[in-house]
Amino acid sequence: MQSENVVKLFTSQNPSALVDRAELTECVTLLAKLCSGKQPFPILNHIRISSEPGGMALTATNNDIQAETSIVADVDARFTTALPAAALLKLMKKGTPSSTAILELLPEEDPDADRTIASKCAIQLASTRFVLDAMPTDDFPEPIRHVAGKFHKFSIASAILWNAIDGTIDAVSTDETRYYLNGVLIHSHNGHLRFVTTDGHRLYIQDTNVKTGKFEVNAILPTEGARFVASLLDGHAGADPVKVEISASVAVFVFRDIAVSLKLLDGTYPDYQRVIPAEPDKVATVAGGTLSAAAASLVECTGASTVHLKFAAGELILRADGTTGRGTTGLDCDYQGDELEIAFDARYLRSAIDAASPDGRNMKIRMADAISPAIVTGSIGGWTGILMPSRA
């Protein structure tokens, strides 16, 4: 007698699912970003697909980052498997054109246990049938969840979240001895949410208008996890809210019908505000696009790693001395203060310029002297960069 749990749409008695192909392709495209194919355990290169009321739940993880979503489907309640992400993605994108996909688990006897397992999954696209190797979901890691205790909930516009991560992530440290700097600090500052990164050479801050209320948010998002969230937001950022939950060990972001859970970095972020100088007395206003292009040209032509900036009334002179020669160029600059020459690492300088004014518009550089940190601001509201000068 046929089980009542088996969808009547299918002639096979095997666990099966009928799903809209475009929706499945979109979900697999997003989740496959976590499955690089180079994970230490084979199961981490797979997407878990399981039945749930009204559809299928899909999950991918690398043990530190987890992404979950679901889609509407006609599915057998017994359906559960883990399919290789790369192969499934290629099949969904390049397989025979069709509007739907039928997935059917092909069971076989487990020689080492008294049970039947699904080691293959057949995928029907129009008249073409493909078969992928599958893994049992028993091998899938435990889900990333909040542990017992309080967690804070708030919402942030997707554009604000993307901008905050994108505008600060470049200054994240890669020094493993100070692992707590290998991420993005999000915390309450003056009642609002602030994002901070530093590698000791530069400090990037993005203030937002998101109120944290009476709750003190304080968490360090791991670099890879922050980049993953930003990659899913890229091209989709706008006014739509991202729902956020933060506990002592986990952060969860819900948007685009996806829940992304991150294991937070353990440790205490240093008091970064100590390196922010008091308002310097020398202020230069210059077009960010022009300054970035000039610095890039000098570095490219001279092989220099350091760029010297000499500020005087109405003028900025850039100089670079490198392995293949010396170069100088002049730019228009609105400068207020005594004449000053200061040097910056070329890569850090261009990074700060691009973060402050990605549109190339005017930016400000505030300086006290040649050896103190400079404050950089631009056309991105709420963004501040602290740039350490070079001694070279």
mmCIF file of C-alpha atoms in Angstrom:
data_model
loop_
_atom_site.group_PDB
_atom_site.id
_atom_site.type_symbol
_atom_site.label_atom_id
_atom_site.label_comp_id
_atom_site.label_asym_id
_atom_site.label_seq_id
_atom_site.Cartn_x
_atom_site.Cartn_y
_atom_site.Cartn_z
ATOM 1 C CA MET A 1 0.000 0.000 0.000
ATOM 2 C CA GLN A 2 1.389 3.396 -0.972
ATOM 3 C CA SER A 3 2.395 5.593 1.969
ATOM 4 C CA GLU A 4 0.268 8.698 2.466
ATOM 5 C CA ASN A 5 3.494 10.694 2.771
ATOM 6 C CA VAL A 6 4.509 9.928 -0.815
ATOM 7 C CA VAL A 7 3.487 12.671 -3.220
ATOM 8 C CA LYS A 8 1.014 11.230 -5.727
ATOM 9 C CA LEU A 9 2.585 13.250 -8.554
ATOM 10 C CA PHE A 10 5.400 10.704 -8.781
ATOM 11 C CA THR A 11 5.188 7.247 -10.244
ATOM 12 C CA SER A 12 8.244 6.080 -8.312
ATOM 13 C CA GLN A 13 7.930 4.930 -4.717
ATOM 14 C CA ASN A 14 11.280 6.558 -3.956
ATOM 15 C CA PRO A 15 11.370 9.837 -1.982
ATOM 16 C CA SER A 16 10.931 12.577 -4.596
ATOM 17 C CA ALA A 17 10.409 16.312 -4.960
ATOM 18 C CA LEU A 18 9.006 18.559 -7.683
ATOM 19 C CA VAL A 19 10.311 22.132 -7.571
ATOM 20 C CA ASP A 20 10.392 25.256 -9.706
ATOM 21 C CA ARG A 21 13.765 25.161 -11.418
ATOM 22 C CA ALA A 22 14.379 28.923 -11.411
ATOM 23 C CA GLU A 23 13.760 29.137 -7.663
ATOM 24 C CA LEU A 24 15.994 26.143 -6.977
ATOM 25 C CA THR A 25 18.732 27.610 -9.179
ATOM 26 C CA GLU A 26 18.635 30.935 -7.315
ATOM 27 C CA CYS A 27 18.865 29.221 -3.918
ATOM 28 C CA VAL A 28 21.692 26.922 -4.966
ATOM 29 C CA THR A 29 23.591 29.873 -6.481
ATOM 30 C CA LEU A 30 23.536 31.689 -3.144
ATOM 31 C CA LEU A 31 24.312 28.699 -0.934
ATOM 32 C CA ALA A 32 27.093 27.399 -3.177
ATOM 33 C CA LYS A 33 29.164 30.465 -2.219
ATOM 34 C CA LEU A 34 29.885 28.662 1.070
ATOM 35 C CA CYS A 35 30.925 25.431 -0.612
ATOM 36 C CA SER A 36 34.283 26.236 -2.166
ATOM 37 C CA GLY A 37 35.150 22.630 -2.979
ATOM 38 C CA LYS A 38 38.247 22.997 -0.777
ATOM 39 C CA GLN A 39 36.598 22.376 2.578
ATOM 40 C CA PRO A 40 38.433 19.924 4.881
ATOM 41 C CA PHE A 41 35.436 17.579 5.115
ATOM 42 C CA PRO A 42 33.534 16.402 2.019
ATOM 43 C CA ILE A 43 30.121 17.046 3.574
ATOM 44 C CA LEU A 44 30.936 20.782 3.759
ATOM 45 C CA ASN A 45 31.034 20.880 -0.040
ATOM 46 C CA HIS A 46 27.404 19.755 -0.084
ATOM 47 C CA ILE A 47 24.017 21.428 0.274
ATOM 48 C CA ARG A 48 21.567 19.687 2.577
ATOM 49 C CA ILE A 49 18.055 19.434 1.137
ATOM 50 C CA SER A 50 15.221 18.189 3.333
ATOM 51 C CA SER A 51 11.453 18.206 3.232
ATOM 52 C CA GLU A 52 9.515 20.620 5.406
ATOM 53 C CA PRO A 53 5.814 21.502 5.507
ATOM 54 C CA GLY A 54 4.975 23.001 2.137
ATOM 55 C CA GLY A 55 8.397 22.719 0.603
ATOM 56 C CA MET A 56 12.106 22.045 0.989
ATOM 57 C CA ALA A 57 14.712 23.462 3.356
ATOM 58 C CA LEU A 58 18.207 24.030 1.967
ATOM 59 C CA THR A 59 21.298 24.540 4.117
ATOM 60 C CA ALA A 60 25.014 25.100 3.489
ATOM 61 C CA THR A 61 27.759 25.590 6.061
ATOM 62 C CA ASN A 62 31.530 25.733 6.493
ATOM 63 C CA ASN A 63 31.237 25.215 10.270
ATOM 64 C CA ASP A 64 31.707 28.947 10.977
ATOM 65 C CA ILE A 65 29.093 30.346 8.588
ATOM 66 C CA GLN A 66 25.691 28.829 7.917
ATOM 67 C CA ALA A 67 23.098 29.821 5.317
ATOM 68 C CA GLU A 68 19.535 28.497 5.327
ATOM 69 C CA THR A 69 16.602 29.069 3.018
ATOM 70 C CA SER A 70 13.504 27.270 1.814
ATOM 71 C CA ILE A 71 11.383 27.049 -1.312
ATOM 72 C CA VAL A 72 7.881 25.871 -2.107
ATOM 73 C CA ALA A 73 7.823 22.327 -3.500
ATOM 74 C CA ASP A 74 5.717 19.192 -3.827
ATOM 75 C CA VAL A 75 7.893 16.892 -1.763
ATOM 76 C CA ASP A 76 7.817 13.514 -0.084
ATOM 77 C CA ALA A 77 8.114 13.818 3.703
ATOM 78 C CA ARG A 78 10.908 11.209 3.578
ATOM 79 C CA PHE A 79 13.071 13.330 1.281
ATOM 80 C CA THR A 80 16.416 14.274 2.823
ATOM 81 C CA THR A 81 19.852 14.267 1.227
ATOM 82 C CA ALA A 82 23.087 16.232 0.784
ATOM 83 C CA LEU A 83 24.097 17.005 -2.801
ATOM 84 C CA PRO A 84 27.445 18.328 -4.092
ATOM 85 C CA ALA A 85 27.019 22.079 -4.468
ATOM 86 C CA ALA A 86 29.270 22.593 -7.501
ATOM 87 C CA ALA A 87 27.726 19.751 -9.522
ATOM 88 C CA LEU A 88 24.179 20.738 -8.586
ATOM 89 C CA LEU A 89 24.797 24.372 -9.500
ATOM 90 C CA LYS A 90 26.277 23.462 -12.885
ATOM 91 C CA LEU A 91 23.359 21.151 -13.578
ATOM 92 C CA MET A 92 20.751 23.764 -12.674
ATOM 93 C CA LYS A 93 22.424 26.430 -14.808
ATOM 94 C CA LYS A 94 23.520 24.403 -17.821
ATOM 95 C CA GLY A 95 21.260 21.352 -17.897
ATOM 96 C CA THR A 96 18.479 20.775 -20.423
ATOM 97 C CA PRO A 97 16.050 23.739 -20.385
ATOM 98 C CA SER A 98 12.964 23.107 -18.263
ATOM 99 C CA SER A 99 10.612 25.008 -15.959
ATOM 100 C CA THR A 100 10.683 22.399 -13.220
ATOM 101 C CA ALA A 101 13.096 19.897 -11.722
ATOM 102 C CA ILE A 102 12.213 16.521 -10.239
ATOM 103 C CA LEU A 103 14.602 15.104 -7.654
ATOM 104 C CA GLU A 104 14.388 11.403 -6.787
ATOM 105 C CA LEU A 105 16.484 9.626 -4.168
ATOM 106 C CA LEU A 106 17.802 6.259 -5.294
ATOM 107 C CA PRO A 107 18.174 3.953 -2.277
ATOM 108 C CA GLU A 108 20.628 1.108 -1.870
ATOM 109 C CA GLU A 109 21.452 -1.273 0.943
ATOM 110 C CA ASP A 110 24.175 -0.164 3.353
ATOM 111 C CA PRO A 111 26.548 -3.169 3.629
ATOM 112 C CA ASP A 112 27.827 -1.977 7.023
ATOM 113 C CA ALA A 113 24.443 -1.448 8.639
ATOM 114 C CA ASP A 114 20.985 -2.890 8.543
ATOM 115 C CA ARG A 115 19.430 0.021 6.741
ATOM 116 C CA THR A 116 18.720 1.540 3.344
ATOM 117 C CA ILE A 117 20.489 4.765 2.377
ATOM 118 C CA ALA A 118 20.216 7.140 -0.579
ATOM 119 C CA SER A 119 23.664 7.342 -2.156
ATOM 120 C CA LYS A 120 22.402 8.761 -5.465
ATOM 121 C CA CYS A 121 19.912 11.407 -6.476
ATOM 122 C CA ALA A 122 18.317 11.433 -9.922
ATOM 123 C CA ILE A 123 17.405 14.872 -11.295
ATOM 124 C CA GLN A 124 14.931 15.088 -14.156
ATOM 125 C CA LEU A 125 15.113 18.192 -16.365
ATOM 126 C CA ALA A 126 12.520 17.924 -19.148
ATOM 127 C CA SER A 127 13.321 14.640 -20.925
ATOM 128 C CA THR A 128 16.885 14.433 -19.592
ATOM 129 C CA ARG A 129 17.766 12.495 -16.445
ATOM 130 C CA PHE A 130 20.959 13.120 -14.494
ATOM 131 C CA VAL A 131 22.279 11.220 -11.484
ATOM 132 C CA LEU A 132 24.418 12.856 -8.783
ATOM 133 C CA ASP A 133 26.284 11.239 -5.923
ATOM 134 C CA ALA A 134 24.693 12.034 -2.572
ATOM 135 C CA MET A 135 25.767 11.914 1.043
ATOM 136 C CA PRO A 136 23.650 11.114 4.109
ATOM 137 C CA THR A 137 22.540 14.140 6.087
ATOM 138 C CA ASP A 138 23.671 12.411 9.291
ATOM 139 C CA ASP A 139 27.179 13.675 8.459
ATOM 140 C CA PHE A 140 26.041 17.299 8.304
ATOM 141 C CA PRO A 141 27.368 19.510 11.148
ATOM 142 C CA GLU A 142 25.152 20.600 13.997
ATOM 143 C CA PRO A 143 23.363 23.836 13.118
ATOM 144 C CA ILE A 144 24.717 27.166 14.336
ATOM 145 C CA ARG A 145 22.239 28.487 16.893
ATOM 146 C CA HIS A 146 22.075 30.942 19.762
ATOM 147 C CA VAL A 147 23.023 29.322 23.044
ATOM 148 C CA ALA A 148 20.973 29.907 26.142
ATOM 149 C CA GLY A 149 20.933 33.543 27.156
ATOM 150 C CA LYS A 150 19.856 36.924 25.886
ATOM 151 C CA PHE A 151 20.208 38.134 22.346
ATOM 152 C CA HIS A 152 19.420 41.528 20.856
ATOM 153 C CA LYS A 153 17.111 42.044 17.884
ATOM 154 C CA PHE A 154 17.076 45.021 15.557
ATOM 155 C CA SER A 155 16.605 45.870 11.883
ATOM 156 C CA ILE A 156 18.924 47.710 9.525
ATOM 157 C CA ALA A 157 18.314 48.774 5.932
ATOM 158 C CA SER A 158 20.139 46.435 3.569
ATOM 159 C CA ALA A 159 21.865 49.378 1.864
ATOM 160 C CA ILE A 160 23.195 50.651 5.202
ATOM 161 C CA LEU A 161 24.480 47.214 6.185
ATOM 162 C CA TRP A 162 26.161 46.624 2.822
ATOM 163 C CA ASN A 163 27.731 50.092 2.859
ATOM 164 C CA ALA A 164 29.024 49.621 6.422
ATOM 165 C CA ILE A 165 30.691 46.292 5.656
ATOM 166 C CA ASP A 166 32.001 47.319 2.239
ATOM 167 C CA GLY A 167 33.358 50.599 3.582
ATOM 168 C CA THR A 168 35.300 49.072 6.476
ATOM 169 C CA ILE A 169 36.278 45.516 5.518
ATOM 170 C CA ASP A 170 39.462 46.550 3.706
ATOM 171 C CA ALA A 171 41.077 47.629 6.984
ATOM 172 C CA VAL A 172 40.558 44.278 8.730
ATOM 173 C CA SER A 173 43.750 42.803 10.147
ATOM 174 C CA THR A 174 45.158 39.502 8.888
ATOM 175 C CA ASP A 175 47.547 39.126 11.824
ATOM 176 C CA GLU A 176 46.580 35.802 13.398
ATOM 177 C CA THR A 177 48.358 36.617 16.658
ATOM 178 C CA ARG A 178 45.765 39.334 17.249
ATOM 179 C CA TYR A 179 42.836 37.230 16.094
ATOM 180 C CA TYR A 180 40.273 39.586 17.643
ATOM 181 C CA LEU A 181 41.193 42.132 14.952
ATOM 182 C CA ASN A 182 40.392 39.619 12.190
ATOM 183 C CA GLY A 183 36.840 40.852 11.897
ATOM 184 C CA VAL A 184 34.384 43.737 11.910
ATOM 185 C CA LEU A 185 33.430 45.171 15.280
ATOM 186 C CA ILE A 186 29.789 46.228 15.517
ATOM 187 C CA HIS A 187 28.878 48.011 18.706
ATOM 188 C CA SER A 188 26.772 50.726 20.290
ATOM 189 C CA HIS A 189 28.227 54.229 20.140
ATOM 190 C CA ASN A 190 26.214 57.195 21.383
ATOM 191 C CA GLY A 191 23.065 55.108 21.134
ATOM 192 C CA HIS A 192 23.635 54.118 17.482
ATOM 193 C CA LEU A 193 25.232 51.197 15.680
ATOM 194 C CA ARG A 194 28.864 51.636 14.637
ATOM 195 C CA PHE A 195 31.111 49.407 12.486
ATOM 196 C CA VAL A 196 34.898 49.424 13.079
ATOM 197 C CA THR A 197 37.952 47.701 11.601
ATOM 198 C CA THR A 198 41.682 48.215 12.058
ATOM 199 C CA ASP A 199 44.952 46.546 11.123
ATOM 200 C CA GLY A 200 47.179 48.884 13.122
ATOM 201 C CA HIS A 201 48.053 50.963 10.051
ATOM 202 C CA ARG A 202 44.587 52.358 9.474
ATOM 203 C CA LEU A 203 41.279 52.498 11.277
ATOM 204 C CA TYR A 204 37.959 52.638 9.431
ATOM 205 C CA ILE A 205 34.712 53.661 11.141
ATOM 206 C CA GLN A 206 31.195 53.672 9.722
ATOM 207 C CA ASP A 207 28.549 55.287 11.888
ATOM 208 C CA THR A 208 24.891 54.558 11.120
ATOM 209 C CA ASN A 209 21.521 55.994 12.065
ATOM 210 C CA VAL A 210 20.414 52.638 13.497
ATOM 211 C CA LYS A 211 19.433 53.131 17.113
ATOM 212 C CA THR A 212 20.468 50.432 19.569
ATOM 213 C CA GLY A 213 18.303 51.791 22.377
ATOM 214 C CA LYS A 214 19.013 50.594 25.885
ATOM 215 C CA PHE A 215 20.826 47.490 24.637
ATOM 216 C CA GLU A 216 24.604 47.503 24.347
ATOM 217 C CA VAL A 217 25.556 45.729 21.142
ATOM 218 C CA ASN A 218 29.148 44.472 21.068
ATOM 219 C CA ALA A 219 30.224 41.741 18.647
ATOM 220 C CA ILE A 220 33.096 40.930 16.289
ATOM 221 C CA LEU A 221 31.937 39.491 12.964
ATOM 222 C CA PRO A 222 34.593 37.226 11.414
ATOM 223 C CA THR A 223 35.996 38.621 8.175
ATOM 224 C CA GLU A 224 34.834 35.721 6.009
ATOM 225 C CA GLY A 225 31.348 35.871 7.460
ATOM 226 C CA ALA A 226 31.070 39.627 6.952
ATOM 227 C CA ARG A 227 32.240 39.264 3.358
ATOM 228 C CA PHE A 228 29.690 36.507 2.764
ATOM 229 C CA VAL A 229 26.832 38.663 4.047
ATOM 230 C CA ALA A 230 28.036 41.563 1.882
ATOM 231 C CA SER A 231 28.252 39.320 -1.181
ATOM 232 C CA LEU A 232 24.600 38.324 -0.782
ATOM 233 C CA LEU A 233 23.591 41.972 -0.357
ATOM 234 C CA ASP A 234 25.657 43.234 -3.298
ATOM 235 C CA GLY A 235 23.320 44.348 -6.065
ATOM 236 C CA HIS A 236 20.268 43.894 -3.844
ATOM 237 C CA ALA A 237 20.897 46.564 -1.212
ATOM 238 C CA GLY A 238 18.164 49.126 -0.716
ATOM 239 C CA ALA A 239 15.535 50.114 1.813
ATOM 240 C CA ASP A 240 14.479 46.519 2.503
ATOM 241 C CA PRO A 241 15.308 45.686 6.128
ATOM 242 C CA VAL A 242 17.759 43.061 7.309
ATOM 243 C CA LYS A 243 16.651 41.483 10.572
ATOM 244 C CA VAL A 244 19.582 40.992 12.941
ATOM 245 C CA GLU A 245 19.943 38.903 16.080
ATOM 246 C CA ILE A 246 23.137 39.060 18.138
ATOM 247 C CA SER A 247 23.955 36.941 21.190
ATOM 248 C CA ALA A 248 27.218 36.308 23.018
ATOM 249 C CA SER A 249 28.482 33.846 20.403
ATOM 250 C CA VAL A 250 26.293 34.057 17.285
ATOM 251 C CA ALA A 251 24.996 36.702 14.894
ATOM 252 C CA VAL A 252 22.073 35.987 12.571
ATOM 253 C CA PHE A 253 21.132 38.077 9.517
ATOM 254 C CA VAL A 254 17.815 37.425 7.759
ATOM 255 C CA PHE A 255 17.203 38.915 4.297
ATOM 256 C CA ARG A 256 16.291 37.804 0.774
ATOM 257 C CA ASP A 257 14.509 34.800 2.387
ATOM 258 C CA ILE A 258 17.886 33.595 3.674
ATOM 259 C CA ALA A 259 19.082 33.278 7.269
ATOM 260 C CA VAL A 260 22.865 33.633 7.643
ATOM 261 C CA SER A 261 24.321 32.608 11.009
ATOM 262 C CA LEU A 262 27.900 33.475 11.981
ATOM 263 C CA LYS A 263 30.028 32.301 14.872
ATOM 264 C CA LEU A 264 31.371 35.479 16.449
ATOM 265 C CA LEU A 265 35.056 35.972 17.203
ATOM 266 C CA ASP A 266 35.850 35.458 20.856
ATOM 267 C CA GLY A 267 37.924 38.180 22.474
ATOM 268 C CA THR A 268 37.899 41.839 23.435
ATOM 269 C CA TYR A 269 38.350 44.511 20.802
ATOM 270 C CA PRO A 270 40.948 47.119 21.854
ATOM 271 C CA ASP A 271 39.986 50.675 22.752
ATOM 272 C CA TYR A 272 40.413 52.023 19.230
ATOM 273 C CA GLN A 273 39.214 55.500 20.176
ATOM 274 C CA ARG A 274 42.560 56.206 21.843
ATOM 275 C CA VAL A 275 44.254 56.474 18.429
ATOM 276 C CA ILE A 276 41.746 58.979 17.060
ATOM 277 C CA PRO A 277 43.493 62.356 17.246
ATOM 278 C CA ALA A 278 41.852 65.502 18.523
ATOM 279 C CA GLU A 279 40.707 67.816 15.738
ATOM 280 C CA PRO A 280 43.930 68.634 13.797
ATOM 281 C CA ASP A 281 44.554 72.198 12.701
ATOM 282 C CA LYS A 282 45.579 71.525 9.092
ATOM 283 C CA VAL A 283 42.786 70.701 6.621
ATOM 284 C CA ALA A 284 43.106 69.779 2.938
ATOM 285 C CA THR A 285 40.156 69.418 0.572
ATOM 286 C CA VAL A 286 40.879 67.603 -2.682
ATOM 287 C CA ALA A 287 38.981 65.626 -5.315
ATOM 288 C CA GLY A 288 39.255 61.979 -4.277
ATOM 289 C CA GLY A 289 39.181 60.611 -7.811
ATOM 290 C CA THR A 290 41.948 62.916 -8.961
ATOM 291 C CA LEU A 291 44.123 62.148 -5.940
ATOM 292 C CA SER A 292 43.636 58.383 -6.297
ATOM 293 C CA ALA A 293 44.482 58.434 -10.003
ATOM 294 C CA ALA A 294 47.586 60.573 -9.441
ATOM 295 C CA ALA A 295 48.870 58.327 -6.662
ATOM 296 C CA ALA A 296 48.214 55.217 -8.728
ATOM 297 C CA SER A 297 50.078 56.636 -11.723
ATOM 298 C CA LEU A 298 53.143 57.561 -9.649
ATOM 299 C CA VAL A 299 53.270 54.147 -7.974
ATOM 300 C CA GLU A 300 52.837 52.312 -11.256
ATOM 301 C CA CYS A 301 55.578 54.274 -13.005
ATOM 302 C CA THR A 302 58.119 54.323 -10.164
ATOM 303 C CA GLY A 303 57.477 51.078 -8.304
ATOM 304 C CA ALA A 304 57.241 53.087 -5.078
ATOM 305 C CA SER A 305 55.477 51.787 -2.001
ATOM 306 C CA THR A 306 55.209 55.196 -0.312
ATOM 307 C CA VAL A 307 53.662 58.441 -1.547
ATOM 308 C CA HIS A 308 54.756 61.833 -0.131
ATOM 309 C CA LEU A 309 52.163 64.594 -0.025
ATOM 310 C CA LYS A 310 53.324 68.208 0.325
ATOM 311 C CA PHE A 311 50.556 70.654 1.169
ATOM 312 C CA ALA A 312 50.779 74.399 0.579
ATOM 313 C CA ALA A 313 48.282 77.158 -0.111
ATOM 314 C CA GLY A 314 46.108 76.080 -3.067
ATOM 315 C CA GLU A 315 48.393 73.226 -4.065
ATOM 316 C CA LEU A 316 49.261 69.621 -3.325
ATOM 317 C CA ILE A 317 52.494 68.101 -4.645
ATOM 318 C CA LEU A 318 52.753 64.307 -4.780
ATOM 319 C CA ARG A 319 56.149 62.617 -4.905
ATOM 320 C CA ALA A 320 57.084 58.961 -5.161
ATOM 321 C CA ASP A 321 60.584 57.433 -5.115
ATOM 322 C CA GLY A 322 60.709 53.832 -6.265
ATOM 323 C CA THR A 323 62.864 51.110 -7.718
ATOM 324 C CA THR A 324 62.460 52.393 -11.267
ATOM 325 C CA GLY A 325 62.709 56.126 -10.671
ATOM 326 C CA ARG A 326 61.142 59.206 -9.149
ATOM 327 C CA GLY A 327 57.943 60.996 -10.067
ATOM 328 C CA THR A 328 56.172 64.180 -9.008
ATOM 329 C CA THR A 329 52.842 65.726 -9.902
ATOM 330 C CA GLY A 330 50.729 68.633 -8.731
ATOM 331 C CA LEU A 331 47.009 68.887 -7.936
ATOM 332 C CA ASP A 332 44.610 71.685 -7.078
ATOM 333 C CA CYS A 333 43.902 71.596 -3.371
ATOM 334 C CA ASP A 334 42.085 73.811 -0.901
ATOM 335 C CA TYR A 335 44.498 73.766 2.034
ATOM 336 C CA GLN A 336 44.312 75.577 5.335
ATOM 337 C CA GLY A 337 47.325 75.537 7.635
ATOM 338 C CA ASP A 338 51.091 75.810 7.666
ATOM 339 C CA GLU A 339 53.015 74.060 4.898
ATOM 340 C CA LEU A 340 53.293 70.338 5.638
ATOM 341 C CA GLU A 341 54.823 67.246 4.032
ATOM 342 C CA ILE A 342 53.525 63.861 5.117
ATOM 343 C CA ALA A 343 54.032 60.361 3.685
ATOM 344 C CA PHE A 344 51.617 57.425 3.505
ATOM 345 C CA ASP A 345 51.869 53.825 2.418
ATOM 346 C CA ALA A 346 50.592 53.924 -1.169
ATOM 347 C CA ARG A 347 48.206 51.004 -0.806
ATOM 348 C CA TYR A 348 46.694 52.282 2.426
ATOM 349 C CA LEU A 349 46.337 55.781 0.992
ATOM 350 C CA ARG A 350 44.417 54.592 -2.067
ATOM 351 C CA SER A 351 42.280 52.308 0.071
ATOM 352 C CA ALA A 352 41.300 55.225 2.306
ATOM 353 C CA ILE A 353 40.560 57.462 -0.671
ATOM 354 C CA ASP A 354 38.348 54.852 -2.335
ATOM 355 C CA ALA A 355 36.487 54.133 0.908
ATOM 356 C CA ALA A 356 35.952 57.813 1.706
ATOM 357 C CA SER A 357 34.906 58.947 -1.774
ATOM 358 C CA PRO A 358 34.130 56.024 -4.104
ATOM 359 C CA ASP A 359 32.375 58.511 -6.382
ATOM 360 C CA GLY A 360 35.583 60.556 -6.715
ATOM 361 C CA ARG A 361 34.130 63.687 -5.142
ATOM 362 C CA ASN A 362 35.836 65.984 -2.661
ATOM 363 C CA MET A 363 37.371 64.501 0.462
ATOM 364 C CA LYS A 364 39.083 66.068 3.463
ATOM 365 C CA ILE A 365 42.395 65.149 5.077
ATOM 366 C CA ARG A 366 42.933 66.617 8.552
ATOM 367 C CA MET A 367 46.493 66.584 9.883
ATOM 368 C CA ALA A 368 48.428 67.839 12.876
ATOM 369 C CA ASP A 369 52.004 67.099 11.769
ATOM 370 C CA ALA A 370 54.063 64.628 9.749
ATOM 371 C CA ILE A 371 54.089 61.877 12.390
ATOM 372 C CA SER A 372 50.555 61.947 13.805
ATOM 373 C CA PRO A 373 47.555 60.032 12.392
ATOM 374 C CA ALA A 374 45.512 61.820 9.752
ATOM 375 C CA ILE A 375 41.716 61.890 9.721
ATOM 376 C CA VAL A 376 40.138 61.179 6.333
ATOM 377 C CA THR A 377 36.476 61.866 5.467
ATOM 378 C CA GLY A 378 34.624 62.109 2.189
ATOM 379 C CA SER A 379 31.287 61.816 0.451
ATOM 380 C CA ILE A 380 30.137 58.743 2.396
ATOM 381 C CA GLY A 381 28.136 60.019 5.330
ATOM 382 C CA GLY A 382 29.262 58.684 8.689
ATOM 383 C CA TRP A 383 32.517 57.214 7.353
ATOM 384 C CA THR A 384 35.820 58.160 8.979
ATOM 385 C CA GLY A 385 39.302 56.824 8.300
ATOM 386 C CA ILE A 386 42.341 57.189 10.537
ATOM 387 C CA LEU A 387 45.528 56.775 8.527
ATOM 388 C CA MET A 388 48.931 56.315 10.123
ATOM 389 C CA PRO A 389 51.741 58.143 8.309
ATOM 390 C CA SER A 390 54.706 56.256 6.918
ATOM 391 C CA ARG A 391 58.189 56.833 8.298
ATOM 392 C CA ALA A 392 59.791 55.984 4.975
#
